[in-house]
Amino acid sequence: MDQLTEAADKLKLLGDKTRLTILCLLKDREWCVCELVEVLSISQPGISQHMRKLKSHGIVNESRRGQWVYYSLNVQDKPYIHAVLDYMPGTAGTLSLLNRQEPGRICE
Amino acid sequence: MDQLTEAADKLKLLGDKTRLTILCLLKDREWCVCELVEVLSISQPGISQHMRKLKSHGIVNESRRGQWVYYSLNVQDKPYIHAVLDYMPGTAGTLSLLNRQEPGRICE
DNA sequence: CTACAATATAATCATATGCTTATACTATTA
DNA sequence: TAATAGTATAAGCATATGATTATATTGTAG
Protein backbone atom coordinates (compact mmCIF):
# COMPACT_ATOMS: atom_id res chain seq x y z
CA MET A 1 0.00 0.00 0.00
CA ASP A 2 1.49 3.31 -0.96
CA GLN A 3 2.23 6.16 1.38
CA LEU A 4 -0.85 8.22 0.62
CA THR A 5 -3.26 5.31 0.89
CA GLU A 6 -1.85 4.36 4.24
CA ALA A 7 -1.88 7.94 5.50
CA ALA A 8 -5.46 8.45 4.34
CA ASP A 9 -6.54 5.25 6.07
CA LYS A 10 -4.98 6.37 9.34
CA LEU A 11 -6.31 9.91 9.07
CA LYS A 12 -9.76 8.50 8.47
CA LEU A 13 -9.56 7.05 11.97
CA LEU A 14 -9.00 10.55 13.35
CA GLY A 15 -11.91 11.87 11.32
CA ASP A 16 -14.53 10.49 13.65
CA LYS A 17 -15.46 12.54 16.70
CA THR A 18 -15.74 9.60 19.05
CA ARG A 19 -12.35 8.21 18.10
CA LEU A 20 -10.66 11.59 18.11
CA THR A 21 -12.06 12.18 21.58
CA ILE A 22 -10.73 8.83 22.75
CA LEU A 23 -7.28 9.63 21.41
CA CYS A 24 -7.33 12.97 23.21
CA LEU A 25 -8.27 11.29 26.47
CA LEU A 26 -5.36 8.89 25.96
CA LYS A 27 -2.86 11.73 25.62
CA ASP A 28 -2.14 11.83 29.34
CA ARG A 29 -2.78 8.32 30.59
CA GLU A 30 -4.10 4.91 29.64
CA TRP A 31 -7.81 4.24 29.89
CA CYS A 32 -9.73 1.02 30.27
CA VAL A 33 -12.83 0.35 28.23
CA CYS A 34 -15.23 0.76 31.12
CA GLU A 35 -13.89 4.24 31.86
CA LEU A 36 -14.38 5.28 28.26
CA VAL A 37 -17.91 3.93 28.38
CA GLU A 38 -18.53 5.97 31.50
CA VAL A 39 -17.36 9.19 29.91
CA LEU A 40 -18.53 8.89 26.30
CA SER A 41 -22.14 8.60 25.21
CA ILE A 42 -21.79 5.29 23.48
CA SER A 43 -22.34 1.64 24.31
CA GLN A 44 -19.59 -0.72 25.46
CA PRO A 45 -19.53 -2.64 22.17
CA GLY A 46 -19.26 0.68 20.39
CA ILE A 47 -16.11 1.49 22.33
CA SER A 48 -14.68 -1.98 21.74
CA GLN A 49 -15.15 -1.66 18.01
CA HIS A 50 -13.46 1.73 17.88
CA MET A 51 -10.55 0.38 19.91
CA ARG A 52 -10.21 -2.56 17.58
CA LYS A 53 -9.87 -0.27 14.61
CA LEU A 54 -7.35 1.92 16.38
CA LYS A 55 -5.38 -1.13 17.49
CA SER A 56 -5.42 -2.73 14.06
CA HIS A 57 -3.78 0.40 12.67
CA GLY A 58 -1.21 0.43 15.45
CA ILE A 59 -2.43 3.72 16.88
CA VAL A 60 -3.09 2.34 20.34
CA ASN A 61 -1.56 -0.40 22.45
CA GLU A 62 -3.61 -2.88 24.37
CA SER A 63 -2.67 -4.09 27.84
CA ARG A 64 -4.78 -6.71 29.58
CA ARG A 65 -4.56 -6.66 33.34
CA GLY A 66 -7.01 -8.76 35.25
CA GLN A 67 -10.42 -8.41 33.74
CA TRP A 68 -9.61 -4.95 32.46
CA VAL A 69 -8.16 -3.99 29.13
CA TYR A 70 -6.18 -0.77 29.10
CA TYR A 71 -5.43 1.19 25.98
CA SER A 72 -2.64 3.69 25.49
CA LEU A 73 -1.40 5.85 22.65
CA ASN A 74 1.20 4.43 20.29
CA VAL A 75 2.04 7.33 18.01
CA GLN A 76 5.74 7.93 18.63
CA ASP A 77 6.50 6.48 15.21
CA LYS A 78 3.55 8.16 13.44
CA PRO A 79 4.69 11.75 13.21
CA TYR A 80 1.71 13.21 11.40
CA ILE A 81 -0.71 11.66 13.85
CA HIS A 82 1.40 12.79 16.75
CA ALA A 83 1.42 16.27 15.27
CA VAL A 84 -2.35 16.40 15.05
CA LEU A 85 -2.78 15.27 18.63
CA ASP A 86 -0.28 17.88 19.76
CA TYR A 87 -2.84 20.49 18.76
CA MET A 88 -5.72 18.75 20.50
CA PRO A 89 -6.75 19.06 24.14
CA GLY A 90 -5.49 16.52 26.66
CA THR A 91 -7.45 14.51 29.16
CA ALA A 92 -8.66 17.40 31.30
CA GLY A 93 -9.55 19.68 28.42
CA THR A 94 -11.36 16.90 26.63
CA LEU A 95 -13.36 15.98 29.70
CA SER A 96 -14.39 19.56 30.10
CA LEU A 97 -15.50 19.73 26.46
CA LEU A 98 -17.63 16.69 27.23
CA ASN A 99 -18.93 18.27 30.44
CA ARG A 100 -17.66 15.24 32.31
CA GLN A 101 -15.61 14.56 35.41
CA GLU A 102 -12.73 12.13 35.65
CA PRO A 103 -14.42 8.76 35.96
CA GLY A 104 -14.20 7.00 39.29
CA ARG A 105 -11.25 4.63 39.08
CA ILE A 106 -13.36 1.55 39.49
CA CYS A 107 -10.77 -0.64 37.89
CA GLU A 108 -7.95 -1.97 40.08
CA MET B 1 -19.63 23.32 17.24
CA ASP B 2 -16.97 22.37 19.70
CA GLN B 3 -13.30 22.07 18.97
CA LEU B 4 -13.19 18.29 18.62
CA THR B 5 -16.22 18.09 16.37
CA GLU B 6 -14.76 20.68 14.08
CA ALA B 7 -11.35 19.02 14.06
CA ALA B 8 -12.86 15.61 13.35
CA ASP B 9 -14.90 17.03 10.48
CA LYS B 10 -11.80 18.56 8.92
CA LEU B 11 -9.65 15.48 9.49
CA LYS B 12 -12.32 13.41 7.84
CA LEU B 13 -11.65 15.35 4.67
CA LEU B 14 -8.00 14.26 4.83
CA GLY B 15 -9.06 10.66 5.40
CA ASP B 16 -9.94 10.04 1.78
CA LYS B 17 -7.15 9.06 -0.57
CA THR B 18 -8.37 11.15 -3.48
CA ARG B 19 -8.70 14.31 -1.40
CA LEU B 20 -5.42 13.74 0.41
CA THR B 21 -3.74 13.33 -2.96
CA ILE B 22 -5.28 16.56 -4.21
CA LEU B 23 -4.06 18.44 -1.16
CA CYS B 24 -0.56 17.07 -1.69
CA LEU B 25 -0.60 18.21 -5.30
CA LEU B 26 -1.66 21.66 -4.10
CA LYS B 27 1.32 21.94 -1.77
CA ASP B 28 3.53 23.52 -4.42
CA ARG B 29 1.17 25.33 -6.75
CA GLU B 30 -2.45 25.91 -7.60
CA TRP B 31 -4.22 23.45 -9.87
CA CYS B 32 -7.25 23.83 -12.05
CA VAL B 33 -9.96 21.22 -12.17
CA CYS B 34 -9.06 19.95 -15.61
CA GLU B 35 -5.48 19.28 -14.56
CA LEU B 36 -6.65 17.28 -11.56
CA VAL B 37 -8.95 15.31 -13.83
CA GLU B 38 -6.02 14.59 -16.11
CA VAL B 39 -3.86 13.26 -13.29
CA LEU B 40 -6.33 11.46 -11.03
CA SER B 41 -8.43 8.50 -12.04
CA ILE B 42 -11.76 10.08 -11.40
CA SER B 43 -14.40 11.92 -13.40
CA GLN B 44 -14.63 15.72 -13.61
CA PRO B 45 -17.78 15.87 -11.45
CA GLY B 46 -15.97 13.72 -8.93
CA ILE B 47 -13.20 16.29 -8.68
CA SER B 48 -15.69 19.15 -8.45
CA GLN B 49 -17.48 17.51 -5.57
CA HIS B 50 -14.28 16.94 -3.65
CA MET B 51 -13.25 20.55 -4.21
CA ARG B 52 -16.59 21.78 -2.99
CA LYS B 53 -16.17 19.91 0.28
CA LEU B 54 -12.64 21.19 0.73
CA LYS B 55 -13.75 24.72 -0.06
CA SER B 56 -16.73 24.60 2.26
CA HIS B 57 -14.38 23.75 5.11
CA GLY B 58 -12.01 26.53 4.14
CA ILE B 59 -9.17 24.18 3.31
CA VAL B 60 -8.76 25.44 -0.24
CA ASN B 61 -9.29 28.74 -1.96
CA GLU B 62 -11.02 29.08 -5.28
CA SER B 63 -9.89 31.47 -7.97
CA ARG B 64 -11.84 31.78 -11.19
CA ARG B 65 -9.82 33.02 -14.13
CA GLY B 66 -11.38 32.84 -17.52
CA GLN B 67 -13.12 29.56 -17.91
CA TRP B 68 -10.77 27.89 -15.48
CA VAL B 69 -11.17 27.51 -11.77
CA TYR B 70 -7.94 27.26 -9.83
CA TYR B 71 -7.70 25.86 -6.35
CA SER B 72 -4.94 26.52 -3.85
CA LEU B 73 -4.23 25.47 -0.27
CA ASN B 74 -5.57 27.62 2.54
CA VAL B 75 -4.14 26.01 5.64
CA GLN B 76 -2.00 28.76 7.19
CA ASP B 77 -4.55 29.18 9.94
CA LYS B 78 -5.20 25.43 10.38
CA PRO B 79 -2.09 24.27 12.16
CA TYR B 80 -2.94 20.61 12.55
CA ILE B 81 -3.83 20.27 8.90
CA HIS B 82 -0.73 22.14 7.92
CA ALA B 83 1.29 19.81 10.13
CA VAL B 84 -0.12 16.72 8.45
CA LEU B 85 0.63 18.04 4.99
CA ASP B 86 4.16 18.87 6.07
CA TYR B 87 4.75 15.13 6.35
CA MET B 88 3.20 14.36 2.98
CA PRO B 89 4.88 14.43 -0.42
CA GLY B 90 4.62 17.55 -2.57
CA THR B 91 3.59 17.84 -6.17
CA ALA B 92 6.47 15.91 -7.69
CA GLY B 93 6.48 13.13 -5.13
CA THR B 94 2.74 12.74 -5.39
CA LEU B 95 2.82 12.57 -9.17
CA SER B 96 5.44 9.90 -8.98
CA LEU B 97 3.34 7.89 -6.52
CA LEU B 98 0.57 8.12 -9.10
CA ASN B 99 2.93 7.16 -11.91
CA ARG B 100 1.95 10.36 -13.67
CA GLN B 101 3.71 13.24 -15.34
CA GLU B 102 3.01 16.90 -14.79
CA PRO B 103 -0.10 17.54 -16.86
CA GLY B 104 0.28 19.63 -19.96
CA ARG B 105 -0.59 23.17 -18.97
CA ILE B 106 -3.55 23.38 -21.27
CA CYS B 107 -5.09 26.15 -19.28
CA GLU B 108 -3.96 29.75 -19.95
C1' DC C 1 -18.17 -24.91 40.05
C1' DT C 2 -21.14 -20.86 39.95
C1' DA C 3 -22.07 -16.24 39.59
C1' DC C 4 -20.77 -12.01 38.06
C1' DA C 5 -18.05 -8.28 35.83
C1' DA C 6 -15.39 -6.63 31.86
C1' DT C 7 -14.69 -7.06 27.19
C1' DA C 8 -15.24 -8.86 22.42
C1' DT C 9 -17.80 -10.51 18.54
C1' DA C 10 -21.95 -11.11 15.62
C1' DA C 11 -25.88 -9.52 13.49
C1' DT C 12 -28.52 -5.78 12.04
C1' DC C 13 -29.81 -1.25 10.53
C1' DA C 14 -29.97 3.65 9.18
C1' DT C 15 -27.17 6.95 7.33
C1' DA C 16 -23.02 8.74 5.08
C1' DT C 17 -19.86 8.51 1.42
C1' DG C 18 -17.67 8.41 -3.10
C1' DC C 19 -18.41 7.47 -7.50
C1' DT C 20 -20.90 7.57 -11.99
C1' DT C 21 -23.88 9.58 -15.79
C1' DA C 22 -26.82 13.20 -17.30
C1' DT C 23 -27.62 17.89 -17.41
C1' DA C 24 -27.06 22.84 -16.39
C1' DC C 25 -24.27 26.80 -16.06
C1' DT C 26 -20.49 30.08 -17.51
C1' DA C 27 -17.05 31.96 -20.30
C1' DT C 28 -14.53 32.17 -24.60
C1' DT C 29 -14.43 32.37 -29.40
C1' DA C 30 -15.79 32.03 -34.17
C1' DT D 1 -25.49 34.47 -31.77
C1' DA D 2 -23.97 29.73 -31.99
C1' DA D 3 -20.63 26.40 -30.83
C1' DT D 4 -17.47 24.74 -27.64
C1' DA D 5 -14.65 24.11 -23.38
C1' DG D 6 -14.41 24.13 -18.44
C1' DT D 7 -16.89 23.56 -14.35
C1' DA D 8 -20.91 22.74 -11.23
C1' DT D 9 -25.09 20.53 -9.81
C1' DA D 10 -28.54 16.75 -9.67
C1' DA D 11 -29.82 12.14 -9.35
C1' DG D 12 -28.87 7.46 -8.59
C1' DC D 13 -26.39 3.61 -6.73
C1' DA D 14 -23.19 0.42 -4.33
C1' DT D 15 -20.48 0.28 -0.44
C1' DA D 16 -18.68 1.94 3.97
C1' DT D 17 -19.54 3.46 8.47
C1' DG D 18 -21.06 4.02 13.23
C1' DA D 19 -24.35 2.79 16.18
C1' DT D 20 -27.40 -0.61 18.62
C1' DT D 21 -28.89 -5.14 20.81
C1' DA D 22 -27.92 -9.89 21.64
C1' DT D 23 -24.61 -13.19 22.66
C1' DA D 24 -20.02 -15.19 23.45
C1' DT D 25 -15.68 -15.01 25.80
C1' DT D 26 -12.54 -14.25 29.54
C1' DG D 27 -11.23 -13.44 34.16
C1' DT D 28 -12.29 -12.95 39.34
C1' DA D 29 -14.37 -14.10 43.39
C1' DG D 30 -17.29 -16.61 46.41
Coordinates of C-alpha atoms (C1' of nucleotides) in Angstrom, one line a residue:
Chain A
M1 CA 0.0 0.0 0.0
D2 CA 1.5 3.3 -1.0
Q3 CA 2.2 6.2 1.4
L4 CA -0.8 8.2 0.6
T5 CA -3.3 5.3 0.9
E6 CA -1.8 4.4 4.2
A7 CA -1.9 7.9 5.5
A8 CA -5.5 8.4 4.3
D9 CA -6.5 5.3 6.1
K10 CA -5.0 6.4 9.3
L11 CA -6.3 9.9 9.1
K12 CA -9.8 8.5 8.5
L13 CA -9.6 7.0 12.0
L14 CA -9.0 10.6 13.4
G15 CA -11.9 11.9 11.3
D16 CA -14.5 10.5 13.7
K17 CA -15.5 12.5 16.7
T18 CA -15.7 9.6 19.0
R19 CA -12.3 8.2 18.1
L20 CA -10.7 11.6 18.1
T21 CA -12.1 12.2 21.6
I22 CA -10.7 8.8 22.8
L23 CA -7.3 9.6 21.4
C24 CA -7.3 13.0 23.2
L25 CA -8.3 11.3 26.5
L26 CA -5.4 8.9 26.0
K27 CA -2.9 11.7 25.6
D28 CA -2.1 11.8 29.3
R29 CA -2.8 8.3 30.6
E30 CA -4.1 4.9 29.6
W31 CA -7.8 4.2 29.9
C32 CA -9.7 1.0 30.3
V33 CA -12.8 0.3 28.2
C34 CA -15.2 0.8 31.1
E35 CA -13.9 4.2 31.9
L36 CA -14.4 5.3 28.3
V37 CA -17.9 3.9 28.4
E38 CA -18.5 6.0 31.5
V39 CA -17.4 9.2 29.9
L40 CA -18.5 8.9 26.3
S41 CA -22.1 8.6 25.2
I42 CA -21.8 5.3 23.5
S43 CA -22.3 1.6 24.3
Q44 CA -19.6 -0.7 25.5
P45 CA -19.5 -2.6 22.2
G46 CA -19.3 0.7 20.4
I47 CA -16.1 1.5 22.3
S48 CA -14.7 -2.0 21.7
Q49 CA -15.1 -1.7 18.0
H50 CA -13.5 1.7 17.9
M51 CA -10.6 0.4 19.9
R52 CA -10.2 -2.6 17.6
K53 CA -9.9 -0.3 14.6
L54 CA -7.3 1.9 16.4
K55 CA -5.4 -1.1 17.5
S56 CA -5.4 -2.7 14.1
H57 CA -3.8 0.4 12.7
G58 CA -1.2 0.4 15.5
I59 CA -2.4 3.7 16.9
V60 CA -3.1 2.3 20.3
N61 CA -1.6 -0.4 22.5
E62 CA -3.6 -2.9 24.4
S63 CA -2.7 -4.1 27.8
R64 CA -4.8 -6.7 29.6
R65 CA -4.6 -6.7 33.3
G66 CA -7.0 -8.8 35.3
Q67 CA -10.4 -8.4 33.7
W68 CA -9.6 -5.0 32.5
V69 CA -8.2 -4.0 29.1
Y70 CA -6.2 -0.8 29.1
Y71 CA -5.4 1.2 26.0
S72 CA -2.6 3.7 25.5
L73 CA -1.4 5.9 22.7
N74 CA 1.2 4.4 20.3
V75 CA 2.0 7.3 18.0
Q76 CA 5.7 7.9 18.6
D77 CA 6.5 6.5 15.2
K78 CA 3.5 8.2 13.4
P79 CA 4.7 11.7 13.2
Y80 CA 1.7 13.2 11.4
I81 CA -0.7 11.7 13.8
H82 CA 1.4 12.8 16.7
A83 CA 1.4 16.3 15.3
V84 CA -2.3 16.4 15.0
L85 CA -2.8 15.3 18.6
D86 CA -0.3 17.9 19.8
Y87 CA -2.8 20.5 18.8
M88 CA -5.7 18.7 20.5
P89 CA -6.7 19.1 24.1
G90 CA -5.5 16.5 26.7
T91 CA -7.4 14.5 29.2
A92 CA -8.7 17.4 31.3
G93 CA -9.5 19.7 28.4
T94 CA -11.4 16.9 26.6
L95 CA -13.4 16.0 29.7
S96 CA -14.4 19.6 30.1
L97 CA -15.5 19.7 26.5
L98 CA -17.6 16.7 27.2
N99 CA -18.9 18.3 30.4
R100 CA -17.7 15.2 32.3
Q101 CA -15.6 14.6 35.4
E102 CA -12.7 12.1 35.7
P103 CA -14.4 8.8 36.0
G104 CA -14.2 7.0 39.3
R105 CA -11.2 4.6 39.1
I106 CA -13.4 1.6 39.5
C107 CA -10.8 -0.6 37.9
E108 CA -7.9 -2.0 40.1
Chain B
M1 CA -19.6 23.3 17.2
D2 CA -17.0 22.4 19.7
Q3 CA -13.3 22.1 19.0
L4 CA -13.2 18.3 18.6
T5 CA -16.2 18.1 16.4
E6 CA -14.8 20.7 14.1
A7 CA -11.3 19.0 14.1
A8 CA -12.9 15.6 13.3
D9 CA -14.9 17.0 10.5
K10 CA -11.8 18.6 8.9
L11 CA -9.7 15.5 9.5
K12 CA -12.3 13.4 7.8
L13 CA -11.6 15.4 4.7
L14 CA -8.0 14.3 4.8
G15 CA -9.1 10.7 5.4
D16 CA -9.9 10.0 1.8
K17 CA -7.2 9.1 -0.6
T18 CA -8.4 11.1 -3.5
R19 CA -8.7 14.3 -1.4
L20 CA -5.4 13.7 0.4
T21 CA -3.7 13.3 -3.0
I22 CA -5.3 16.6 -4.2
L23 CA -4.1 18.4 -1.2
C24 CA -0.6 17.1 -1.7
L25 CA -0.6 18.2 -5.3
L26 CA -1.7 21.7 -4.1
K27 CA 1.3 21.9 -1.8
D28 CA 3.5 23.5 -4.4
R29 CA 1.2 25.3 -6.8
E30 CA -2.5 25.9 -7.6
W31 CA -4.2 23.4 -9.9
C32 CA -7.3 23.8 -12.1
V33 CA -10.0 21.2 -12.2
C34 CA -9.1 20.0 -15.6
E35 CA -5.5 19.3 -14.6
L36 CA -6.7 17.3 -11.6
V37 CA -9.0 15.3 -13.8
E38 CA -6.0 14.6 -16.1
V39 CA -3.9 13.3 -13.3
L40 CA -6.3 11.5 -11.0
S41 CA -8.4 8.5 -12.0
I42 CA -11.8 10.1 -11.4
S43 CA -14.4 11.9 -13.4
Q44 CA -14.6 15.7 -13.6
P45 CA -17.8 15.9 -11.5
G46 CA -16.0 13.7 -8.9
I47 CA -13.2 16.3 -8.7
S48 CA -15.7 19.2 -8.5
Q49 CA -17.5 17.5 -5.6
H50 CA -14.3 16.9 -3.6
M51 CA -13.2 20.5 -4.2
R52 CA -16.6 21.8 -3.0
K53 CA -16.2 19.9 0.3
L54 CA -12.6 21.2 0.7
K55 CA -13.7 24.7 -0.1
S56 CA -16.7 24.6 2.3
H57 CA -14.4 23.8 5.1
G58 CA -12.0 26.5 4.1
I59 CA -9.2 24.2 3.3
V60 CA -8.8 25.4 -0.2
N61 CA -9.3 28.7 -2.0
E62 CA -11.0 29.1 -5.3
S63 CA -9.9 31.5 -8.0
R64 CA -11.8 31.8 -11.2
R65 CA -9.8 33.0 -14.1
G66 CA -11.4 32.8 -17.5
Q67 CA -13.1 29.6 -17.9
W68 CA -10.8 27.9 -15.5
V69 CA -11.2 27.5 -11.8
Y70 CA -7.9 27.3 -9.8
Y71 CA -7.7 25.9 -6.3
S72 CA -4.9 26.5 -3.8
L73 CA -4.2 25.5 -0.3
N74 CA -5.6 27.6 2.5
V75 CA -4.1 26.0 5.6
Q76 CA -2.0 28.8 7.2
D77 CA -4.6 29.2 9.9
K78 CA -5.2 25.4 10.4
P79 CA -2.1 24.3 12.2
Y80 CA -2.9 20.6 12.5
I81 CA -3.8 20.3 8.9
H82 CA -0.7 22.1 7.9
A83 CA 1.3 19.8 10.1
V84 CA -0.1 16.7 8.5
L85 CA 0.6 18.0 5.0
D86 CA 4.2 18.9 6.1
Y87 CA 4.8 15.1 6.3
M88 CA 3.2 14.4 3.0
P89 CA 4.9 14.4 -0.4
G90 CA 4.6 17.6 -2.6
T91 CA 3.6 17.8 -6.2
A92 CA 6.5 15.9 -7.7
G93 CA 6.5 13.1 -5.1
T94 CA 2.7 12.7 -5.4
L95 CA 2.8 12.6 -9.2
S96 CA 5.4 9.9 -9.0
L97 CA 3.3 7.9 -6.5
L98 CA 0.6 8.1 -9.1
N99 CA 2.9 7.2 -11.9
R100 CA 2.0 10.4 -13.7
Q101 CA 3.7 13.2 -15.3
E102 CA 3.0 16.9 -14.8
P103 CA -0.1 17.5 -16.9
G104 CA 0.3 19.6 -20.0
R105 CA -0.6 23.2 -19.0
I106 CA -3.6 23.4 -21.3
C107 CA -5.1 26.2 -19.3
E108 CA -4.0 29.7 -20.0
Chain C
dC1 C1' -18.2 -24.9 40.0
dT2 C1' -21.1 -20.9 39.9
dA3 C1' -22.1 -16.2 39.6
dC4 C1' -20.8 -12.0 38.1
dA5 C1' -18.1 -8.3 35.8
dA6 C1' -15.4 -6.6 31.9
dT7 C1' -14.7 -7.1 27.2
dA8 C1' -15.2 -8.9 22.4
dT9 C1' -17.8 -10.5 18.5
dA10 C1' -22.0 -11.1 15.6
dA11 C1' -25.9 -9.5 13.5
dT12 C1' -28.5 -5.8 12.0
dC13 C1' -29.8 -1.3 10.5
dA14 C1' -30.0 3.6 9.2
dT15 C1' -27.2 6.9 7.3
dA16 C1' -23.0 8.7 5.1
dT17 C1' -19.9 8.5 1.4
dG18 C1' -17.7 8.4 -3.1
dC19 C1' -18.4 7.5 -7.5
dT20 C1' -20.9 7.6 -12.0
dT21 C1' -23.9 9.6 -15.8
dA22 C1' -26.8 13.2 -17.3
dT23 C1' -27.6 17.9 -17.4
dA24 C1' -27.1 22.8 -16.4
dC25 C1' -24.3 26.8 -16.1
dT26 C1' -20.5 30.1 -17.5
dA27 C1' -17.1 32.0 -20.3
dT28 C1' -14.5 32.2 -24.6
dT29 C1' -14.4 32.4 -29.4
dA30 C1' -15.8 32.0 -34.2
Chain D
dT1 C1' -25.5 34.5 -31.8
dA2 C1' -24.0 29.7 -32.0
dA3 C1' -20.6 26.4 -30.8
dT4 C1' -17.5 24.7 -27.6
dA5 C1' -14.7 24.1 -23.4
dG6 C1' -14.4 24.1 -18.4
dT7 C1' -16.9 23.6 -14.3
dA8 C1' -20.9 22.7 -11.2
dT9 C1' -25.1 20.5 -9.8
dA10 C1' -28.5 16.7 -9.7
dA11 C1' -29.8 12.1 -9.4
dG12 C1' -28.9 7.5 -8.6
dC13 C1' -26.4 3.6 -6.7
dA14 C1' -23.2 0.4 -4.3
dT15 C1' -20.5 0.3 -0.4
dA16 C1' -18.7 1.9 4.0
dT17 C1' -19.5 3.5 8.5
dG18 C1' -21.1 4.0 13.2
dA19 C1' -24.4 2.8 16.2
dT20 C1' -27.4 -0.6 18.6
dT21 C1' -28.9 -5.1 20.8
dA22 C1' -27.9 -9.9 21.6
dT23 C1' -24.6 -13.2 22.7
dA24 C1' -20.0 -15.2 23.5
dT25 C1' -15.7 -15.0 25.8
dT26 C1' -12.5 -14.3 29.5
dG27 C1' -11.2 -13.4 34.2
dT28 C1' -12.3 -13.0 39.3
dA29 C1' -14.4 -14.1 43.4
dG30 C1' -17.3 -16.6 46.4

